[in-house]
Amino acid sequence: MPDVELIVVEETKWHAIPVAEILKMQSTSPEGLFDSEAEARLKQYGTNELTPPPKPSFLMKVFIQINNILIYILIAAAIVAGVLQDWAEVALIGGVVVINVTIGLVQEGRAEQAAAAIQGMLSSKATVIRSGERKLIDAKNVVPGDVCFIQAGDRCPADLRMIEVTGNCGILEAMLTGESNPISKHTDVCLPQSALGDRKNMAFSATMVMTGQGKGVVCGTGDLAEIGKISAMVSNVDSQKTNLMVQLEMFGRWISVFVLIIAVITFCVAYLVHDFELGDAFKSTVAIAVAIIPEGLPAVVTISLALAMQMLANNNAIIRQLPAVETLGSVTVICSDKTGTLTKNEMTVQLMQTSTQQYKMTGVGYSPVGVVQDENSKDLPDEKVARMLKMFEGAVLCNDAGIFKNLNHKNPNVPVAWEPIGYPTEVALLTMGMKMGITEVKDFKAQQPRVGGVPFASEHKFMCCVHAASTAPGAPLTIHVKGAPDRLIPQCKNQVMDDDLSKVGPIDENYWQDKASQMSGLGLRCLAICRADFDPKDLSDNMDADLLLKAPTPFLTMIGVVAILDPPRPEAIEGVAVAQMAGIVVKMITGDHPATATAIAKMLGIVDPKLQESSIRTYTGPELDAMDDEGMDSIVLECNVFARASPENKIRIVKSLQRRGQTVSMTGDGVNDAPALKAANIGVAMGITGTDVSKEAAKMVLADDNFATIVKAVREGRRVWDNLVKILLYNMPVNFAQGLSVFFAYIVDIDGHQVPLTAIQVLYVNMITSVTMGLMLAMEPAEADIMTRPPRRKGKRLFGKMVFWHCFFVSGIMVVCVLGNFAFTLGNIEKGAEDYAYEAEKAAVKMERAAEGGGRRAIRVPKTARLMEARAVAFNMLVFAEMAYALNCRFLKDSAFNFKMFTENKWCWVAIAVTTVFQIFLTYTPGVNEIFSNAPIGAASWALILACALAVFVLVEVEKAVGIYYIMPSVKKGCAPWGCCTGEDEQERTQSELNQVQFIASGASTFGLPSGTGSAEAGPRARLGSANPVRASSPGRAAAGASGRKV
């Protein structure tokens, strides 16, 4: 890799520089660049494209799946078995490894495609002015200093500093700022500290021009445009390692050390003490290693998560990465974008103020479902509604928007979707009219045709249209006006009285100003609706705003003021309440104005609705920019509303919460949300209104765009964690029992140190019995109190004190049962010729060693019929003891002696039936039982096995009843010095830090989270300065005017 100078860039604040200075800095003019200069700059700065992130190769992905110590132990065991030519064990162990790796590759989420999704949003063509002529070129060839022409319907090809604006140029920037309405652009200088949404002299790459047209100088291309910065942040943000992955890694380290210690001791005892042949000693060692390692656990965990993932998908929550299911259960803070997430991103008329009273309008969004209510929330009679429609008909007539039904929409839960055309504010007025009785907007407008008008412009802040009263020639004309109350109130002479259009009286300006101010203070957007009779003589094609502004005297009649808001979703209000009941804090992070954000937060219950606005502390993006990390950490927990937030602000808020020990879920739908979605412990994107960028950066996608679905997902995540604890509580004692049964067979002399279980038997138990029982536990329903308990403690271990204690208590009971049945069976079966020959050979070897005064000669242990029958008893004893213990594990604290054991989770009895059939098949089928070192057993043996299994069940239930009071406190105290059952260090461990951990649990290979791939690094960039450009040593894109310094 070539050496590259590190450049620290001080961003040029283009919005704070006058147009003349901009042109000078960019060495350009309103006539644009010459073609030769454009080509030179293209070579110097590179194309206007985003740098794609690197992708790991298939072999690297495979290596990531097998790069953990437990998989290595299994591979070593397979190699030893191969050297000993035990091909059945080689095949089974190899199959376990292949299954785990395959599951990991299949379940791996799609590669990081957020940057590619952003690339797809960029404009493909651009209209530039070069040498004074307009030219249509590929957008990738736009360079800093180009002058671009944009108009309604265009997507901005790069970041532009506007130098000319005509026709109320409005650009929709919701994808970057969260602002629902198009932003009217101008060329004036903005304050240097202006937030992204307040830079109204800038047009940003990939945003859509809704109205008007304009020209702008290119000042940011490719990675250095605002959308490019977001792409870089998405690529460079470290994905958070889930708690489950961390716990499995820690579990892998502990179990690996334990396995190696026990395996070495076993080999030494078998080979050096009991004179086993080298091959038999190795087989015994392999049997113990295979027995203790929970080979089936990765498959059980993966399938459990996959089942939960399917269940969530059926409830409109699509999980893109399996471990995210578990992470949901530990969420302590939900950071949510406002627009399109907590709200519908559909402006809605909330209030209608007349001279008589204030009316409410129900319904949310563009769907024309709702009614008009009085101040007492009572529905108005149809006659009164008809009068209200006649009064406010100007809001529909003086309107350039449209709305239509879309039956081919993406939300399966909504039979009819209403699609808007035009400004969201005007669409809201159309919906208002439809709620009051208009069936077809097009027909309604046709009955009163428009004959003239003045379009809206930010300079005068109103729109007026002249309409004929009917289609008849010579029909009287009426001028309808809508706009900012502060502009139209002074232009009014009268006001409608008693909500009757035929009654008018002198206007009370103070009344209307007070009402408009009150509603604006609630975060509502106010529009005044006025009208007046119009003289046909004044009608002309050159009508302009002076018609009102320069009228000799005010002549309009005030109809009323409508208050519009992008309101909260009703289900979001309920979801916030449920989340708070579950101990989860909801925070709103939006690019909208503070007043609007606060109003929505109060409606949602994110802040106390009873508080005055002055008592609610809302931090804005510029305020956060002025804080260092320490300052951010000091306020992030106490503040629940952040307004005018940029993408950088959102990431800082998420990381600050993580530093404060919180598990963070971030929801959003826009491009500006993508970096924070990726940085959060679990990012949640909107499936319908969300951009592809946000979906690719998130771990979960809401198919119904319903905030309440997140709460359902949290409930499922908590259930999954509980069931994972049950699975581990079941698996670990069982695996310990398997390994320790073999280990203690060497320590305790059972018929010449015979081994009760073979490697192939314990592999079968791990991969079939344990998986079957584990999947049964994964299907356990949620506990009754699951959404009333507080969130799980950060760093809480799966391998807790209960699992630790059961590894000794339960495995001890099982070891006694297995070895006891094994010894009892050997003692009650008459020895055969092979047994006597083996004993004679052992005695001869012992005499020979005594005569030689030392030395050793190992002998091979034969497979006798007596030994195979005893092993069959031990094998079945282990399996049936496991099934009994699985019933105990269904209830962590409650007793299993209840009707729920029979009425809930039908899969429990299916799993037991299937496992029993398999055991009978392996015990009595000729040929198959020989492979598994089994032989048919009698009724007496079965009676003893079932009695012992019942004893296991009863003893565990007794321990469950008294252990929580008398045993667990001592266990916790004893585990504390080892740190094996206590909470983890609160310091957040990112994925990049965890990549350095070499001892990864076997389960880690199955989850599909790349742990060996680095994030994309922003390549070196050349910078064009106003005078002395600073260049990196390799070519790249540039933003003109940026200055740098070497570090």
JSON list of N, CA and C in Angstrom, two decimals, residues 715-768:
[
{"chain": "A", "resi": 715, "resn": "ARG", "atom": "N", "xyz": [-40.46, -7.66, 23.23]},
{"chain": "A", "resi": 715, "resn": "ARG", "atom": "CA", "xyz": [-41.05, -8.76, 24.00]},
{"chain": "A", "resi": 715, "resn": "ARG", "atom": "C", "xyz": [-40.52, -10.10, 23.51]},
{"chain": "A", "resi": 716, "resn": "GLU", "atom": "N", "xyz": [-40.46, -10.26, 22.19]},
{"chain": "A", "resi": 716, "resn": "GLU", "atom": "CA", "xyz": [-39.94, -11.50, 21.62]},
{"chain": "A", "resi": 716, "resn": "GLU", "atom": "C", "xyz": [-38.47, -11.67, 21.96]},
{"chain": "A", "resi": 717, "resn": "GLY", "atom": "N", "xyz": [-37.71, -10.58, 21.93]},
{"chain": "A", "resi": 717, "resn": "GLY", "atom": "CA", "xyz": [-36.29, -10.64, 22.29]},
{"chain": "A", "resi": 717, "resn": "GLY", "atom": "C", "xyz": [-36.08, -11.09, 23.72]},
{"chain": "A", "resi": 718, "resn": "ARG", "atom": "N", "xyz": [-36.93, -10.62, 24.63]},
{"chain": "A", "resi": 718, "resn": "ARG", "atom": "CA", "xyz": [-36.83, -11.05, 26.02]},
{"chain": "A", "resi": 718, "resn": "ARG", "atom": "C", "xyz": [-37.17, -12.53, 26.17]},
{"chain": "A", "resi": 719, "resn": "ARG", "atom": "N", "xyz": [-38.17, -12.98, 25.41]},
{"chain": "A", "resi": 719, "resn": "ARG", "atom": "CA", "xyz": [-38.52, -14.40, 25.45]},
{"chain": "A", "resi": 719, "resn": "ARG", "atom": "C", "xyz": [-37.37, -15.26, 24.94]},
{"chain": "A", "resi": 720, "resn": "VAL", "atom": "N", "xyz": [-36.74, -14.79, 23.87]},
{"chain": "A", "resi": 720, "resn": "VAL", "atom": "CA", "xyz": [-35.61, -15.53, 23.30]},
{"chain": "A", "resi": 720, "resn": "VAL", "atom": "C", "xyz": [-34.48, -15.66, 24.31]},
{"chain": "A", "resi": 721, "resn": "TRP", "atom": "N", "xyz": [-34.17, -14.55, 25.03]},
{"chain": "A", "resi": 721, "resn": "TRP", "atom": "CA", "xyz": [-33.10, -14.61, 26.02]},
{"chain": "A", "resi": 721, "resn": "TRP", "atom": "C", "xyz": [-33.45, -15.61, 27.12]},
{"chain": "A", "resi": 722, "resn": "ASP", "atom": "N", "xyz": [-34.67, -15.55, 27.62]},
{"chain": "A", "resi": 722, "resn": "ASP", "atom": "CA", "xyz": [-35.08, -16.50, 28.65]},
{"chain": "A", "resi": 722, "resn": "ASP", "atom": "C", "xyz": [-34.90, -17.93, 28.17]},
{"chain": "A", "resi": 723, "resn": "ASN", "atom": "N", "xyz": [-35.29, -18.19, 26.94]},
{"chain": "A", "resi": 723, "resn": "ASN", "atom": "CA", "xyz": [-35.19, -19.55, 26.41]},
{"chain": "A", "resi": 723, "resn": "ASN", "atom": "C", "xyz": [-33.75, -19.95, 26.13]},
{"chain": "A", "resi": 724, "resn": "LEU", "atom": "N", "xyz": [-32.90, -19.00, 25.76]},
{"chain": "A", "resi": 724, "resn": "LEU", "atom": "CA", "xyz": [-31.48, -19.31, 25.60]},
{"chain": "A", "resi": 724, "resn": "LEU", "atom": "C", "xyz": [-30.86, -19.70, 26.93]},
{"chain": "A", "resi": 725, "resn": "VAL", "atom": "N", "xyz": [-31.27, -19.03, 28.00]},
{"chain": "A", "resi": 725, "resn": "VAL", "atom": "CA", "xyz": [-30.81, -19.41, 29.34]},
{"chain": "A", "resi": 725, "resn": "VAL", "atom": "C", "xyz": [-31.25, -20.84, 29.65]},
{"chain": "A", "resi": 726, "resn": "LYS", "atom": "N", "xyz": [-32.50, -21.16, 29.30]},
{"chain": "A", "resi": 726, "resn": "LYS", "atom": "CA", "xyz": [-33.01, -22.51, 29.54]},
{"chain": "A", "resi": 726, "resn": "LYS", "atom": "C", "xyz": [-32.20, -23.54, 28.74]},
{"chain": "A", "resi": 727, "resn": "ILE", "atom": "N", "xyz": [-31.89, -23.18, 27.49]},
{"chain": "A", "resi": 727, "resn": "ILE", "atom": "CA", "xyz": [-31.12, -24.09, 26.63]},
{"chain": "A", "resi": 727, "resn": "ILE", "atom": "C", "xyz": [-29.74, -24.33, 27.21]},
{"chain": "A", "resi": 728, "resn": "LEU", "atom": "N", "xyz": [-29.08, -23.26, 27.64]},
{"chain": "A", "resi": 728, "resn": "LEU", "atom": "CA", "xyz": [-27.74, -23.41, 28.21]},
{"chain": "A", "resi": 728, "resn": "LEU", "atom": "C", "xyz": [-27.80, -24.14, 29.55]},
{"chain": "A", "resi": 729, "resn": "LEU", "atom": "N", "xyz": [-28.84, -23.84, 30.34]},
{"chain": "A", "resi": 729, "resn": "LEU", "atom": "CA", "xyz": [-29.03, -24.51, 31.62]},
{"chain": "A", "resi": 729, "resn": "LEU", "atom": "C", "xyz": [-29.23, -26.01, 31.42]},
{"chain": "A", "resi": 730, "resn": "TYR", "atom": "N", "xyz": [-29.77, -26.35, 30.27]},
{"chain": "A", "resi": 730, "resn": "TYR", "atom": "CA", "xyz": [-29.94, -27.77, 29.94]},
{"chain": "A", "resi": 730, "resn": "TYR", "atom": "C", "xyz": [-28.66, -28.37, 29.36]},
{"chain": "A", "resi": 731, "resn": "ASN", "atom": "N", "xyz": [-28.06, -27.69, 28.40]},
{"chain": "A", "resi": 731, "resn": "ASN", "atom": "CA", "xyz": [-26.94, -28.26, 27.66]},
{"chain": "A", "resi": 731, "resn": "ASN", "atom": "C", "xyz": [-25.70, -28.47, 28.51]},
{"chain": "A", "resi": 732, "resn": "MET", "atom": "N", "xyz": [-25.33, -27.49, 29.31]},
{"chain": "A", "resi": 732, "resn": "MET", "atom": "CA", "xyz": [-24.04, -27.59, 30.00]},
{"chain": "A", "resi": 732, "resn": "MET", "atom": "C", "xyz": [-23.99, -28.72, 31.02]},
{"chain": "A", "resi": 733, "resn": "PRO", "atom": "N", "xyz": [-24.96, -28.86, 31.93]},
{"chain": "A", "resi": 733, "resn": "PRO", "atom": "CA", "xyz": [-24.90, -30.02, 32.83]},
{"chain": "A", "resi": 733, "resn": "PRO", "atom": "C", "xyz": [-24.90, -31.35, 32.09]},
{"chain": "A", "resi": 734, "resn": "VAL", "atom": "N", "xyz": [-25.65, -31.42, 30.99]},
{"chain": "A", "resi": 734, "resn": "VAL", "atom": "CA", "xyz": [-25.71, -32.64, 30.20]},
{"chain": "A", "resi": 734, "resn": "VAL", "atom": "C", "xyz": [-24.34, -32.96, 29.61]},
{"chain": "A", "resi": 735, "resn": "ASN", "atom": "N", "xyz": [-23.70, -31.95, 29.03]},
{"chain": "A", "resi": 735, "resn": "ASN", "atom": "CA", "xyz": [-22.38, -32.18, 28.45]},
{"chain": "A", "resi": 735, "resn": "ASN", "atom": "C", "xyz": [-21.34, -32.52, 29.52]},
{"chain": "A", "resi": 736, "resn": "PHE", "atom": "N", "xyz": [-21.42, -31.85, 30.65]},
{"chain": "A", "resi": 736, "resn": "PHE", "atom": "CA", "xyz": [-20.51, -32.18, 31.74]},
{"chain": "A", "resi": 736, "resn": "PHE", "atom": "C", "xyz": [-20.73, -33.62, 32.20]},
{"chain": "A", "resi": 737, "resn": "ALA", "atom": "N", "xyz": [-21.98, -34.04, 32.28]},
{"chain": "A", "resi": 737, "resn": "ALA", "atom": "CA", "xyz": [-22.28, -35.41, 32.71]},
{"chain": "A", "resi": 737, "resn": "ALA", "atom": "C", "xyz": [-21.68, -36.42, 31.75]},
{"chain": "A", "resi": 738, "resn": "GLN", "atom": "N", "xyz": [-21.76, -36.15, 30.45]},
{"chain": "A", "resi": 738, "resn": "GLN", "atom": "CA", "xyz": [-21.19, -37.05, 29.46]},
{"chain": "A", "resi": 738, "resn": "GLN", "atom": "C", "xyz": [-19.68, -37.19, 29.64]},
{"chain": "A", "resi": 739, "resn": "GLY", "atom": "N", "xyz": [-19.01, -36.03, 29.71]},
{"chain": "A", "resi": 739, "resn": "GLY", "atom": "CA", "xyz": [-17.55, -36.06, 29.82]},
{"chain": "A", "resi": 739, "resn": "GLY", "atom": "C", "xyz": [-17.08, -36.62, 31.14]},
{"chain": "A", "resi": 740, "resn": "LEU", "atom": "N", "xyz": [-17.73, -36.23, 32.23]},
{"chain": "A", "resi": 740, "resn": "LEU", "atom": "CA", "xyz": [-17.29, -36.69, 33.54]},
{"chain": "A", "resi": 740, "resn": "LEU", "atom": "C", "xyz": [-17.61, -38.16, 33.77]},
{"chain": "A", "resi": 741, "resn": "SER", "atom": "N", "xyz": [-18.61, -38.69, 33.07]},
{"chain": "A", "resi": 741, "resn": "SER", "atom": "CA", "xyz": [-18.88, -40.13, 33.16]},
{"chain": "A", "resi": 741, "resn": "SER", "atom": "C", "xyz": [-17.69, -40.92, 32.63]},
{"chain": "A", "resi": 742, "resn": "VAL", "atom": "N", "xyz": [-17.12, -40.49, 31.52]},
{"chain": "A", "resi": 742, "resn": "VAL", "atom": "CA", "xyz": [-15.94, -41.14, 30.97]},
{"chain": "A", "resi": 742, "resn": "VAL", "atom": "C", "xyz": [-14.73, -40.90, 31.87]},
{"chain": "A", "resi": 743, "resn": "PHE", "atom": "N", "xyz": [-14.60, -39.66, 32.37]},
{"chain": "A", "resi": 743, "resn": "PHE", "atom": "CA", "xyz": [-13.44, -39.31, 33.18]},
{"chain": "A", "resi": 743, "resn": "PHE", "atom": "C", "xyz": [-13.39, -40.12, 34.48]},
{"chain": "A", "resi": 744, "resn": "PHE", "atom": "N", "xyz": [-14.52, -40.16, 35.17]},
{"chain": "A", "resi": 744, "resn": "PHE", "atom": "CA", "xyz": [-14.53, -40.86, 36.46]},
{"chain": "A", "resi": 744, "resn": "PHE", "atom": "C", "xyz": [-14.49, -42.37, 36.29]},
{"chain": "A", "resi": 745, "resn": "ALA", "atom": "N", "xyz": [-14.80, -42.86, 35.08]},
{"chain": "A", "resi": 745, "resn": "ALA", "atom": "CA", "xyz": [-14.65, -44.30, 34.84]},
{"chain": "A", "resi": 745, "resn": "ALA", "atom": "C", "xyz": [-13.20, -44.73, 34.95]},
{"chain": "A", "resi": 746, "resn": "TYR", "atom": "N", "xyz": [-12.27, -43.79, 34.66]},
{"chain": "A", "resi": 746, "resn": "TYR", "atom": "CA", "xyz": [-10.85, -44.09, 34.81]},
{"chain": "A", "resi": 746, "resn": "TYR", "atom": "C", "xyz": [-10.39, -43.93, 36.26]},
{"chain": "A", "resi": 747, "resn": "ILE", "atom": "N", "xyz": [-11.00, -42.99, 36.94]},
{"chain": "A", "resi": 747, "resn": "ILE", "atom": "CA", "xyz": [-10.62, -42.74, 38.32]},
{"chain": "A", "resi": 747, "resn": "ILE", "atom": "C", "xyz": [-11.16, -43.85, 39.22]},
{"chain": "A", "resi": 748, "resn": "VAL", "atom": "N", "xyz": [-12.46, -44.20, 39.01]},
{"chain": "A", "resi": 748, "resn": "VAL", "atom": "CA", "xyz": [-13.09, -45.27, 39.78]},
{"chain": "A", "resi": 748, "resn": "VAL", "atom": "C", "xyz": [-12.96, -46.58, 38.99]},
{"chain": "A", "resi": 749, "resn": "ASP", "atom": "N", "xyz": [-12.45, -47.59, 39.60]},
{"chain": "A", "resi": 749, "resn": "ASP", "atom": "CA", "xyz": [-12.20, -48.86, 38.90]},
{"chain": "A", "resi": 749, "resn": "ASP", "atom": "C", "xyz": [-13.52, -49.59, 38.69]},
{"chain": "A", "resi": 750, "resn": "ILE", "atom": "N", "xyz": [-14.05, -49.50, 37.49]},
{"chain": "A", "resi": 750, "resn": "ILE", "atom": "CA", "xyz": [-15.27, -50.24, 37.13]},
{"chain": "A", "resi": 750, "resn": "ILE", "atom": "C", "xyz": [-14.87, -51.34, 36.16]},
{"chain": "A", "resi": 751, "resn": "ASP", "atom": "N", "xyz": [-14.76, -52.51, 36.66]},
{"chain": "A", "resi": 751, "resn": "ASP", "atom": "CA", "xyz": [-14.47, -53.69, 35.83]},
{"chain": "A", "resi": 751, "resn": "ASP", "atom": "C", "xyz": [-13.23, -53.46, 34.97]},
{"chain": "A", "resi": 752, "resn": "GLY", "atom": "N", "xyz": [-12.15, -53.04, 35.63]},
{"chain": "A", "resi": 752, "resn": "GLY", "atom": "CA", "xyz": [-10.90, -52.83, 34.90]},
{"chain": "A", "resi": 752, "resn": "GLY", "atom": "C", "xyz": [-10.88, -51.54, 34.11]},
{"chain": "A", "resi": 753, "resn": "HIS", "atom": "N", "xyz": [-11.54, -50.51, 34.69]},
{"chain": "A", "resi": 753, "resn": "HIS", "atom": "CA", "xyz": [-11.51, -49.17, 34.10]},
{"chain": "A", "resi": 753, "resn": "HIS", "atom": "C", "xyz": [-12.13, -49.13, 32.70]},
{"chain": "A", "resi": 754, "resn": "GLN", "atom": "N", "xyz": [-13.26, -49.81, 32.56]},
{"chain": "A", "resi": 754, "resn": "GLN", "atom": "CA", "xyz": [-13.97, -49.77, 31.28]},
{"chain": "A", "resi": 754, "resn": "GLN", "atom": "C", "xyz": [-14.66, -48.41, 31.10]},
{"chain": "A", "resi": 755, "resn": "VAL", "atom": "N", "xyz": [-14.78, -47.98, 29.83]},
{"chain": "A", "resi": 755, "resn": "VAL", "atom": "CA", "xyz": [-15.39, -46.68, 29.51]},
{"chain": "A", "resi": 755, "resn": "VAL", "atom": "C", "xyz": [-16.88, -46.90, 29.23]},
{"chain": "A", "resi": 756, "resn": "PRO", "atom": "N", "xyz": [-17.80, -46.13, 29.92]},
{"chain": "A", "resi": 756, "resn": "PRO", "atom": "CA", "xyz": [-19.23, -46.36, 29.74]},
{"chain": "A", "resi": 756, "resn": "PRO", "atom": "C", "xyz": [-19.79, -45.79, 28.44]},
{"chain": "A", "resi": 757, "resn": "LEU", "atom": "N", "xyz": [-19.14, -44.77, 27.88]},
{"chain": "A", "resi": 757, "resn": "LEU", "atom": "CA", "xyz": [-19.65, -44.11, 26.68]},
{"chain": "A", "resi": 757, "resn": "LEU", "atom": "C", "xyz": [-18.54, -43.95, 25.66]},
{"chain": "A", "resi": 758, "resn": "THR", "atom": "N", "xyz": [-18.88, -44.14, 24.38]},
{"chain": "A", "resi": 758, "resn": "THR", "atom": "CA", "xyz": [-17.89, -43.95, 23.31]},
{"chain": "A", "resi": 758, "resn": "THR", "atom": "C", "xyz": [-18.09, -42.57, 22.68]},
{"chain": "A", "resi": 759, "resn": "ALA", "atom": "N", "xyz": [-17.10, -42.16, 21.89]},
{"chain": "A", "resi": 759, "resn": "ALA", "atom": "CA", "xyz": [-17.16, -40.84, 21.25]},
{"chain": "A", "resi": 759, "resn": "ALA", "atom": "C", "xyz": [-18.38, -40.73, 20.33]},
{"chain": "A", "resi": 760, "resn": "ILE", "atom": "N", "xyz": [-18.69, -41.82, 19.60]},
{"chain": "A", "resi": 760, "resn": "ILE", "atom": "CA", "xyz": [-19.81, -41.73, 18.66]},
{"chain": "A", "resi": 760, "resn": "ILE", "atom": "C", "xyz": [-21.14, -41.65, 19.40]},
{"chain": "A", "resi": 761, "resn": "GLN", "atom": "N", "xyz": [-21.22, -42.25, 20.59]},
{"chain": "A", "resi": 761, "resn": "GLN", "atom": "CA", "xyz": [-22.43, -42.14, 21.38]},
{"chain": "A", "resi": 761, "resn": "GLN", "atom": "C", "xyz": [-22.65, -40.72, 21.89]},
{"chain": "A", "resi": 762, "resn": "VAL", "atom": "N", "xyz": [-21.59, -40.11, 22.40]},
{"chain": "A", "resi": 762, "resn": "VAL", "atom": "CA", "xyz": [-21.77, -38.76, 22.94]},
{"chain": "A", "resi": 762, "resn": "VAL", "atom": "C", "xyz": [-21.98, -37.75, 21.81]},
{"chain": "A", "resi": 763, "resn": "LEU", "atom": "N", "xyz": [-21.39, -38.00, 20.64]},
{"chain": "A", "resi": 763, "resn": "LEU", "atom": "CA", "xyz": [-21.66, -37.12, 19.50]},
{"chain": "A", "resi": 763, "resn": "LEU", "atom": "C", "xyz": [-23.14, -37.20, 19.11]},
{"chain": "A", "resi": 764, "resn": "TYR", "atom": "N", "xyz": [-23.67, -38.41, 19.13]},
{"chain": "A", "resi": 764, "resn": "TYR", "atom": "CA", "xyz": [-25.08, -38.58, 18.82]},
{"chain": "A", "resi": 764, "resn": "TYR", "atom": "C", "xyz": [-25.94, -37.83, 19.83]},
{"chain": "A", "resi": 765, "resn": "VAL", "atom": "N", "xyz": [-25.61, -37.96, 21.11]},
{"chain": "A", "resi": 765, "resn": "VAL", "atom": "CA", "xyz": [-26.38, -37.27, 22.14]},
{"chain": "A", "resi": 765, "resn": "VAL", "atom": "C", "xyz": [-26.31, -35.76, 21.94]},
{"chain": "A", "resi": 766, "resn": "ASN", "atom": "N", "xyz": [-25.11, -35.27, 21.62]},
{"chain": "A", "resi": 766, "resn": "ASN", "atom": "CA", "xyz": [-24.95, -33.82, 21.43]},
{"chain": "A", "resi": 766, "resn": "ASN", "atom": "C", "xyz": [-25.71, -33.30, 20.22]},
{"chain": "A", "resi": 767, "resn": "MET", "atom": "N", "xyz": [-25.69, -34.03, 19.12]},
{"chain": "A", "resi": 767, "resn": "MET", "atom": "CA", "xyz": [-26.24, -33.52, 17.88]},
{"chain": "A", "resi": 767, "resn": "MET", "atom": "C", "xyz": [-27.71, -33.89, 17.67]},
{"chain": "A", "resi": 768, "resn": "ILE", "atom": "N", "xyz": [-28.18, -34.94, 18.32]},
{"chain": "A", "resi": 768, "resn": "ILE", "atom": "CA", "xyz": [-29.57, -35.36, 18.12]},
{"chain": "A", "resi": 768, "resn": "ILE", "atom": "C", "xyz": [-30.40, -35.09, 19.37]}
]
